[in-house]
Coordinates of C-alpha atoms in Angstrom, one line a residue:
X23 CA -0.1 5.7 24.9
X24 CA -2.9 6.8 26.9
X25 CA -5.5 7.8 23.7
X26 CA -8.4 5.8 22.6
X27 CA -9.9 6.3 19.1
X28 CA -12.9 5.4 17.6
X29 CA -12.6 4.2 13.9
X30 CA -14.7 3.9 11.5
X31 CA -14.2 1.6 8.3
X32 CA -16.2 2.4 5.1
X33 CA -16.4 -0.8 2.8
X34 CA -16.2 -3.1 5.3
X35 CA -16.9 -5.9 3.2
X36 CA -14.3 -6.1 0.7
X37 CA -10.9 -7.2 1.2
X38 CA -9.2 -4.0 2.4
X39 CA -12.0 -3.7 5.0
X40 CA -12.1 -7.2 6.4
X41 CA -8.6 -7.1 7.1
X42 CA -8.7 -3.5 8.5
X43 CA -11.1 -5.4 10.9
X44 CA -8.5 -8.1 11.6
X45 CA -5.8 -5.8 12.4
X46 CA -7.7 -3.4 14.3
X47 CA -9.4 -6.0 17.1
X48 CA -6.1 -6.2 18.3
X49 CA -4.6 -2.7 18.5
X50 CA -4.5 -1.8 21.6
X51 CA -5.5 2.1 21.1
X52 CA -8.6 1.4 18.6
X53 CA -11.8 0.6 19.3
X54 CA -14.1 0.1 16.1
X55 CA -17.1 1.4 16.5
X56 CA -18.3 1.3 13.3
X57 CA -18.3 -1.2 9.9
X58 CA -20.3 0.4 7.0
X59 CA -21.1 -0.8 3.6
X60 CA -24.0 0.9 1.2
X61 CA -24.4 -2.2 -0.6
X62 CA -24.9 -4.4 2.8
X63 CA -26.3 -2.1 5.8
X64 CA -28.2 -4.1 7.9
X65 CA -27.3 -7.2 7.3
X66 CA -23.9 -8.6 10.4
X67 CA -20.8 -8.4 9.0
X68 CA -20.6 -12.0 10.6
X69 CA -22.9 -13.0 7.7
X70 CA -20.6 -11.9 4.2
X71 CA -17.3 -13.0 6.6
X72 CA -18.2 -16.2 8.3
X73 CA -15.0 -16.3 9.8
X74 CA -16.0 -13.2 12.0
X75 CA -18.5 -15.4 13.8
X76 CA -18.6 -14.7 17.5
X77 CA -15.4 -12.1 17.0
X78 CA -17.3 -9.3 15.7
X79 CA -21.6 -9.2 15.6
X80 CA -22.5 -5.9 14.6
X81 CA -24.4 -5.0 11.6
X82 CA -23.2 -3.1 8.9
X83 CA -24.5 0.6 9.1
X84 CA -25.0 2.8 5.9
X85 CA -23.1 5.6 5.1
X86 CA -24.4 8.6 6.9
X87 CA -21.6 11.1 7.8
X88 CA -23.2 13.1 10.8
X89 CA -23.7 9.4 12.0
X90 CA -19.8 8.3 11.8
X91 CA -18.9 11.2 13.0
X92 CA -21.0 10.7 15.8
X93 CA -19.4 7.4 16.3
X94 CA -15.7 7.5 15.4
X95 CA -13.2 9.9 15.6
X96 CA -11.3 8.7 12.4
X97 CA -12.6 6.7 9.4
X98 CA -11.1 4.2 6.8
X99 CA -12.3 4.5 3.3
X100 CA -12.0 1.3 2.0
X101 CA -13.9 1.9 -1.4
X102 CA -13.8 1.7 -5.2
X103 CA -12.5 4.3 -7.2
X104 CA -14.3 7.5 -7.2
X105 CA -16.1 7.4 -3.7
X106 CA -13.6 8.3 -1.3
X107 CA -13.5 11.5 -3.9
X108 CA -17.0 11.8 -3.0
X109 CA -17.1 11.4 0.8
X110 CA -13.6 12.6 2.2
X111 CA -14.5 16.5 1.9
X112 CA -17.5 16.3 4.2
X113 CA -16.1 14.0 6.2
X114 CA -12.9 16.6 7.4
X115 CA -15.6 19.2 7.0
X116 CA -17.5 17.0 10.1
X117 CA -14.6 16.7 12.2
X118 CA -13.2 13.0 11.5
X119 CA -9.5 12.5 10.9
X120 CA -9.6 10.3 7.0
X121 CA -7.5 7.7 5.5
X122 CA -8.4 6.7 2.0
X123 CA -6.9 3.8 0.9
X124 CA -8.9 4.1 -2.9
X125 CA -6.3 6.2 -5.2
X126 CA -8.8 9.6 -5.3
X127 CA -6.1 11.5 -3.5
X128 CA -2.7 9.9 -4.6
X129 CA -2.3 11.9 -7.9
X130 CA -1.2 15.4 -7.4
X131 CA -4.0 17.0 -10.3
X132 CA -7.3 15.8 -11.2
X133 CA -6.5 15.7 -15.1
X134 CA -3.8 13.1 -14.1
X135 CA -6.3 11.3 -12.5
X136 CA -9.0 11.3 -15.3
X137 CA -6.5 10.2 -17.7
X138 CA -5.4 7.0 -15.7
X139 CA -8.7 6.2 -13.9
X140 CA -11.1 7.4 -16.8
X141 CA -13.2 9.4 -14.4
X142 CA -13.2 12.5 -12.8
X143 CA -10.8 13.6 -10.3
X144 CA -11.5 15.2 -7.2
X145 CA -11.0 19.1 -7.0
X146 CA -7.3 20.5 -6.8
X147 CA -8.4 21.9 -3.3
X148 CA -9.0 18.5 -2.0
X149 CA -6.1 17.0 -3.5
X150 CA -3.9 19.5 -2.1
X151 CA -5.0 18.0 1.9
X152 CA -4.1 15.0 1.2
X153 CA -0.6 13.5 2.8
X154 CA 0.7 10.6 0.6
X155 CA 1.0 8.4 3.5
X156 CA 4.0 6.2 2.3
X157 CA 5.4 5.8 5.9
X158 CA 8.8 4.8 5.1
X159 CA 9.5 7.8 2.9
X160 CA 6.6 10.3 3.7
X161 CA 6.0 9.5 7.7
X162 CA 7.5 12.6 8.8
X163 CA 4.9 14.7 6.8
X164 CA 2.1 12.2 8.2
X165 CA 2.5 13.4 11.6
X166 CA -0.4 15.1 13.4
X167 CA -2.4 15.5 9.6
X168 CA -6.3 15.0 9.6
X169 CA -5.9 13.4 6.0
X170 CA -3.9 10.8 5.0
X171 CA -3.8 9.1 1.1
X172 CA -2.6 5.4 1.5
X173 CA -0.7 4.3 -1.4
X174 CA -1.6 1.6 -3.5
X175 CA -0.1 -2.0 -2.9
X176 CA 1.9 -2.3 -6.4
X177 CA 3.6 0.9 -5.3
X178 CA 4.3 0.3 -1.7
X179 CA 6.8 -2.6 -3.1
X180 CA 8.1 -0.9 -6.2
X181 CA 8.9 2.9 -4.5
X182 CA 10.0 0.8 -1.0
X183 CA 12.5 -1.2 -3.5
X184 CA 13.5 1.8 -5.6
X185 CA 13.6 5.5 -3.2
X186 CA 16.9 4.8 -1.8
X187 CA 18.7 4.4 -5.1
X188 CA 17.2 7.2 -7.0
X189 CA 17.7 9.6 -3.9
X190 CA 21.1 8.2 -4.0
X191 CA 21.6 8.3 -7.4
X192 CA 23.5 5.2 -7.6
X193 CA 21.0 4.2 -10.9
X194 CA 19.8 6.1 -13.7
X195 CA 15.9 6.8 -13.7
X196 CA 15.2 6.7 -17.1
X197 CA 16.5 3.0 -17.2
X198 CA 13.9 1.7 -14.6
X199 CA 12.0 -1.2 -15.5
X200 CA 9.8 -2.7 -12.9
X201 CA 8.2 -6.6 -13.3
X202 CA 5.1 -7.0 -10.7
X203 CA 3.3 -9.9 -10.3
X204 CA 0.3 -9.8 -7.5
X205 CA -1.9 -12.2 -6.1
X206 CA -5.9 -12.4 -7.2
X207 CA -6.5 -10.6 -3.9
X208 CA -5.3 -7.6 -5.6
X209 CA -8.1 -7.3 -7.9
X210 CA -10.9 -7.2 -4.6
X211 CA -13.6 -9.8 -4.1
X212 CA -16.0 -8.5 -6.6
X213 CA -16.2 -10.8 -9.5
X214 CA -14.3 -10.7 -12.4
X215 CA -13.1 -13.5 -15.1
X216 CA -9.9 -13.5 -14.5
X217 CA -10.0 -14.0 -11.2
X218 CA -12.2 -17.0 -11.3
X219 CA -10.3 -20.4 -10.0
X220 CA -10.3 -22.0 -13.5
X221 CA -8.9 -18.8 -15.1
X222 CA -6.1 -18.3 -12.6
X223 CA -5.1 -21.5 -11.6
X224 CA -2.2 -23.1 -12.7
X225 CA -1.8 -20.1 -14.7
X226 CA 0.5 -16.7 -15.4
X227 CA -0.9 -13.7 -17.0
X228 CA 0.2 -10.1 -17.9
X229 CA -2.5 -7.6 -17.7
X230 CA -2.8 -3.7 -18.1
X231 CA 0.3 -3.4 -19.8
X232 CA 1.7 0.0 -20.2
X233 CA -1.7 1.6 -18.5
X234 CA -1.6 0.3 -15.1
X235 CA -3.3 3.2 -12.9
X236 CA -0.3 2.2 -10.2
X237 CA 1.9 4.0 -12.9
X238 CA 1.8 7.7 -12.5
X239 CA 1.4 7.3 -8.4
X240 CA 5.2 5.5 -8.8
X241 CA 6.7 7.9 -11.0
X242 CA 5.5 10.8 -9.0
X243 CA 7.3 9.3 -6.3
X244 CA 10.2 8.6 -8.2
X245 CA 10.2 11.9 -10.0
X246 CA 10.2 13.9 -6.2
X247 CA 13.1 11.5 -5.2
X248 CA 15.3 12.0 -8.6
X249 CA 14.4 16.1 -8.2
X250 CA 13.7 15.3 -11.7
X251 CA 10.5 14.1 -14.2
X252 CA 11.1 10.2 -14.4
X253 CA 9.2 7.8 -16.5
X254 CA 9.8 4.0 -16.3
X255 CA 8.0 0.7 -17.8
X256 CA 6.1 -1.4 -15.3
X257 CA 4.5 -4.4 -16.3
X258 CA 1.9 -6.3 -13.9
X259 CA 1.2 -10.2 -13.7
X260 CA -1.6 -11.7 -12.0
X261 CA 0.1 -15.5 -10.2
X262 CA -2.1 -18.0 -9.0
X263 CA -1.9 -17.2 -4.6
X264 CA -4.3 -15.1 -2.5
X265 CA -1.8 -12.7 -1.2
X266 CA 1.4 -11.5 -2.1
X267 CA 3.5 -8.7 -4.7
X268 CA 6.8 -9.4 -5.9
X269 CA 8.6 -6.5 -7.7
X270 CA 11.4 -7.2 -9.6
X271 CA 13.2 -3.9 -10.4
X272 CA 15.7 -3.4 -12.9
X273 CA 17.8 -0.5 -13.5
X274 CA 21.3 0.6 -15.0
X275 CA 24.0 1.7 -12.5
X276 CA 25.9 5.1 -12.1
X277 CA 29.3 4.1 -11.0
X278 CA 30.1 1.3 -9.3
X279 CA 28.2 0.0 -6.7
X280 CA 28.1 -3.9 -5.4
X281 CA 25.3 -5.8 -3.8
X282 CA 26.9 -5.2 -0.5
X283 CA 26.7 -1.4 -0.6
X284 CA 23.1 -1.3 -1.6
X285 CA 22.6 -3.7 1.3
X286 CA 24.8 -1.2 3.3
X287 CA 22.8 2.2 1.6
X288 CA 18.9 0.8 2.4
X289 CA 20.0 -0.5 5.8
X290 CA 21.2 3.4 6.6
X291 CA 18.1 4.9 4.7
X292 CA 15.5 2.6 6.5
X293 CA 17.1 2.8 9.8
X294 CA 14.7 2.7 12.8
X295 CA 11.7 1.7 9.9
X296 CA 11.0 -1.8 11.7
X297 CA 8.9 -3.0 8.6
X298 CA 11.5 -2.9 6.0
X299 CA 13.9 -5.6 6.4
X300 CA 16.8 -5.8 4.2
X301 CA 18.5 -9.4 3.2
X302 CA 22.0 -10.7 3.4
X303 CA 24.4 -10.9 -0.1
X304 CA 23.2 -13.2 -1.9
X305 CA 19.7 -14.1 -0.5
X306 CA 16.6 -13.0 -2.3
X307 CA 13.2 -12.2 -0.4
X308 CA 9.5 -14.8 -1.5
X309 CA 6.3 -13.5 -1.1
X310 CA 5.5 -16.4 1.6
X311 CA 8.7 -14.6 4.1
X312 CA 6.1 -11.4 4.4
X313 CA 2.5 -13.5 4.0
X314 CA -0.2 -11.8 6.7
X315 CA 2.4 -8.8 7.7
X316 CA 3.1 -5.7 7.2
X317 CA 7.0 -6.4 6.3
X318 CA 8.5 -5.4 3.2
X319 CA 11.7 -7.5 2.4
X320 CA 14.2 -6.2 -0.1
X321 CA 17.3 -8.4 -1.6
X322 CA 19.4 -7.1 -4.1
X323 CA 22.0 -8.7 -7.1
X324 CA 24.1 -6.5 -9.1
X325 CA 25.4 -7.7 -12.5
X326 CA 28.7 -6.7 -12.9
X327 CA 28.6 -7.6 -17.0
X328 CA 25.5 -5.1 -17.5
X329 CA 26.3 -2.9 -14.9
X330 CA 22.7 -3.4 -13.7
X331 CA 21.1 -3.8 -10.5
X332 CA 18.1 -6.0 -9.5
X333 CA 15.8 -4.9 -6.6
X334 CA 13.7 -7.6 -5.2
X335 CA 10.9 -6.3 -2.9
X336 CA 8.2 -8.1 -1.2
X337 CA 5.0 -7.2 0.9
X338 CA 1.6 -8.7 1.1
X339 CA -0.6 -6.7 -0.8
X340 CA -3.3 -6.9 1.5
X341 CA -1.2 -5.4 4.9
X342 CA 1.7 -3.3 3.5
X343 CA 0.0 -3.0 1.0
X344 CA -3.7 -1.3 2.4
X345 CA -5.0 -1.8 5.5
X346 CA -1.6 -2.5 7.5
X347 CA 0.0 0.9 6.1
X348 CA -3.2 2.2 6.4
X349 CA -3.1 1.4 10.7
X350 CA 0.7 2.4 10.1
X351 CA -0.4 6.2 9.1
X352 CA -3.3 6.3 12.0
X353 CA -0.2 5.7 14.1
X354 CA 2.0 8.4 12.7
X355 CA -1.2 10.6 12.9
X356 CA -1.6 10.2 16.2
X357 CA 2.2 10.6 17.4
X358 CA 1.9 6.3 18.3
X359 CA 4.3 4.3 18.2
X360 CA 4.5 3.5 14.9
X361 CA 4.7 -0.3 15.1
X362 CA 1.4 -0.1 17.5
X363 CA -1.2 -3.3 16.2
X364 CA 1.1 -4.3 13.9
X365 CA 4.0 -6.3 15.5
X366 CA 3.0 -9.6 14.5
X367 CA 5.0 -12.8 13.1
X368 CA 4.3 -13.5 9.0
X369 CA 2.4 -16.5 9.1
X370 CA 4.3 -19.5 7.7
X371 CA 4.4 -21.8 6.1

């Protein structure tokens, strides 16, 4: 690798940005060159992120497109719903390369979008750039693109868990029922009651039943891997940790399949994908085996009785599941190696 890019992060202070800032101080082709936030320009990022102190100084600069285009080559959009929507066009009109990581570009029509994010979608023309960057299923398609769409962290683990299956067609798609429980992280650091420490600790909560916005961005997926419309039930829980999504998938079988030829079918499918690891019969994946990495770890049990499968499938929300796919697709984008600033150990315990 002989290329060094300049990158840009858009909503540096929130939780996606931070660690976008973590992860890219040590890749060895980035250079940030830029940390931007509307809400804090000015002011060091040292000074919202303590824990930055003497790492990074800078100051947060606003967001002025000729000026981070001037400065970077690529840029991060690391922003609520409905900015990136805003921004993205005149940022590929000014030259940078773009990777959202909001979900303004995930959903393939803006009505879609409206009816799951209750706002307004971006324009079919924009949406049509956009490469849903999920790099174990899409990365082929991410190569050499100026615009990537990161996918959201529910499903990274949910599509990572169920692709190989529904391409296979070992289960039937209209059986699929997913359980997802995330850490508070998920939610970002703005404030909200549920994610206060007397609300979430020591306590289990379903939320967004039935209308999580995570919901059409998997069944699109799903639907382009069964070659058919597919529709499922996912249901979201909010645990008591910082990091971490555990999807529990559940789904009937077609024929007769044991735990040892799923192992034996996602080992073939992700072959050469160096962040999916797949577990032995009989041993199920924990959030804490993937904590501050960008592995996802799948384990599987088949229940002969039923003639169901369970797909467990693990990330941490904040690395597989943002900014670490996110540095995943500017490698893919750039024909890097794809494991480039990532190849770290999960921290433990």
């Amino acid at each position: 690798m002989t290329t060094q890019v300049r990158a840009a992060i858009v909503g540096s202070t929130g939780y996606g940005g931070v660690e976008l800032i973590r992860l890219l101080l040590n890749h060895p082709q980035v250079m940030i060159t830029s940390v931007i936030s509307s809400s804090s320009a000015g002011a060091p990022i040292s000074e919202g992120f303590p824990h930055l102190n003497a790492i990074m100084q800078e100051s947060l600069d606003a967001v002025d497109i000729p000026l981070i285009a001037s400065k970077a080559d690529v840029v991060f959009l690391a922003t609520p719903a409905g900015v990136a929507a805003k921004l993205a066009p005149d940022m590929l009109e000014a030259g940078l390369k773009v990777i959202d990581l909001s979900g303004d570009f995930r959903l393939k029509t803006p009505e879609l979008y409206t009816q799951w994010y209750k706002r307004d979608g971006a324009p079919q023309e924009d949406l049509d750039k956009a490469v849903f960057g999920l790099c174990e299923v899409y990365g082929d398609q991410v190569q050499g693109v100026n615009f990537v769409s990161n996918p959201g962290c529910y499903p990274t683990a949910t599509l990572l868990g169920l692709v190989p299956a529904v391409k296979a067609g070992w289960i039937d798609p209209s059986t699929i029922i997913v359980d997802a429980k995330s850490g508070v992280s998920g939610g970002g650091r703005g404030l909200s009651l549920g994610a206060h420490y007397a609300e979430a600790n020591e306590n289990f909560s379903a939320y967004k039943l039935n209308r999580h916005q995570h919901i059409p961005e998997i069944e699109q997926v799903l639907s382009d891997a069964a070659g058919q419309p597919v529709t499922m039930t996912f249901s979201t829980h909010l645990v008591p940790m910082t990091r971490g999504i555990m999807a529990t998938c559940y789904a009937q079988l077609r024929g007769e399949h044991d735990a040892q030829a799923f192992i034996d079918l996602y080992r073939q499918y992700y072959e050469g994908r160096k962040f999916v690891r797949i577990r032995e019969q009989g041993k199920l994946p924990a959030t804490k085996e993937v904590w501050g990495s960008n592995y996802c770890d799948i384990g599987f049990a088949v229940d002969e009785r039923t003639n169901r499968v369970t797909v467990i499938s693990v990330i941490d929300n904040v690395v597989k599941g943002a900014a670490g796919q996110a540095i995943q697709n500017l490698n893919l984008m750039m024909g890097w190696d794809e494991t480039a600033g990532l190849n770290f150990t999960p921290v433990y315990p």
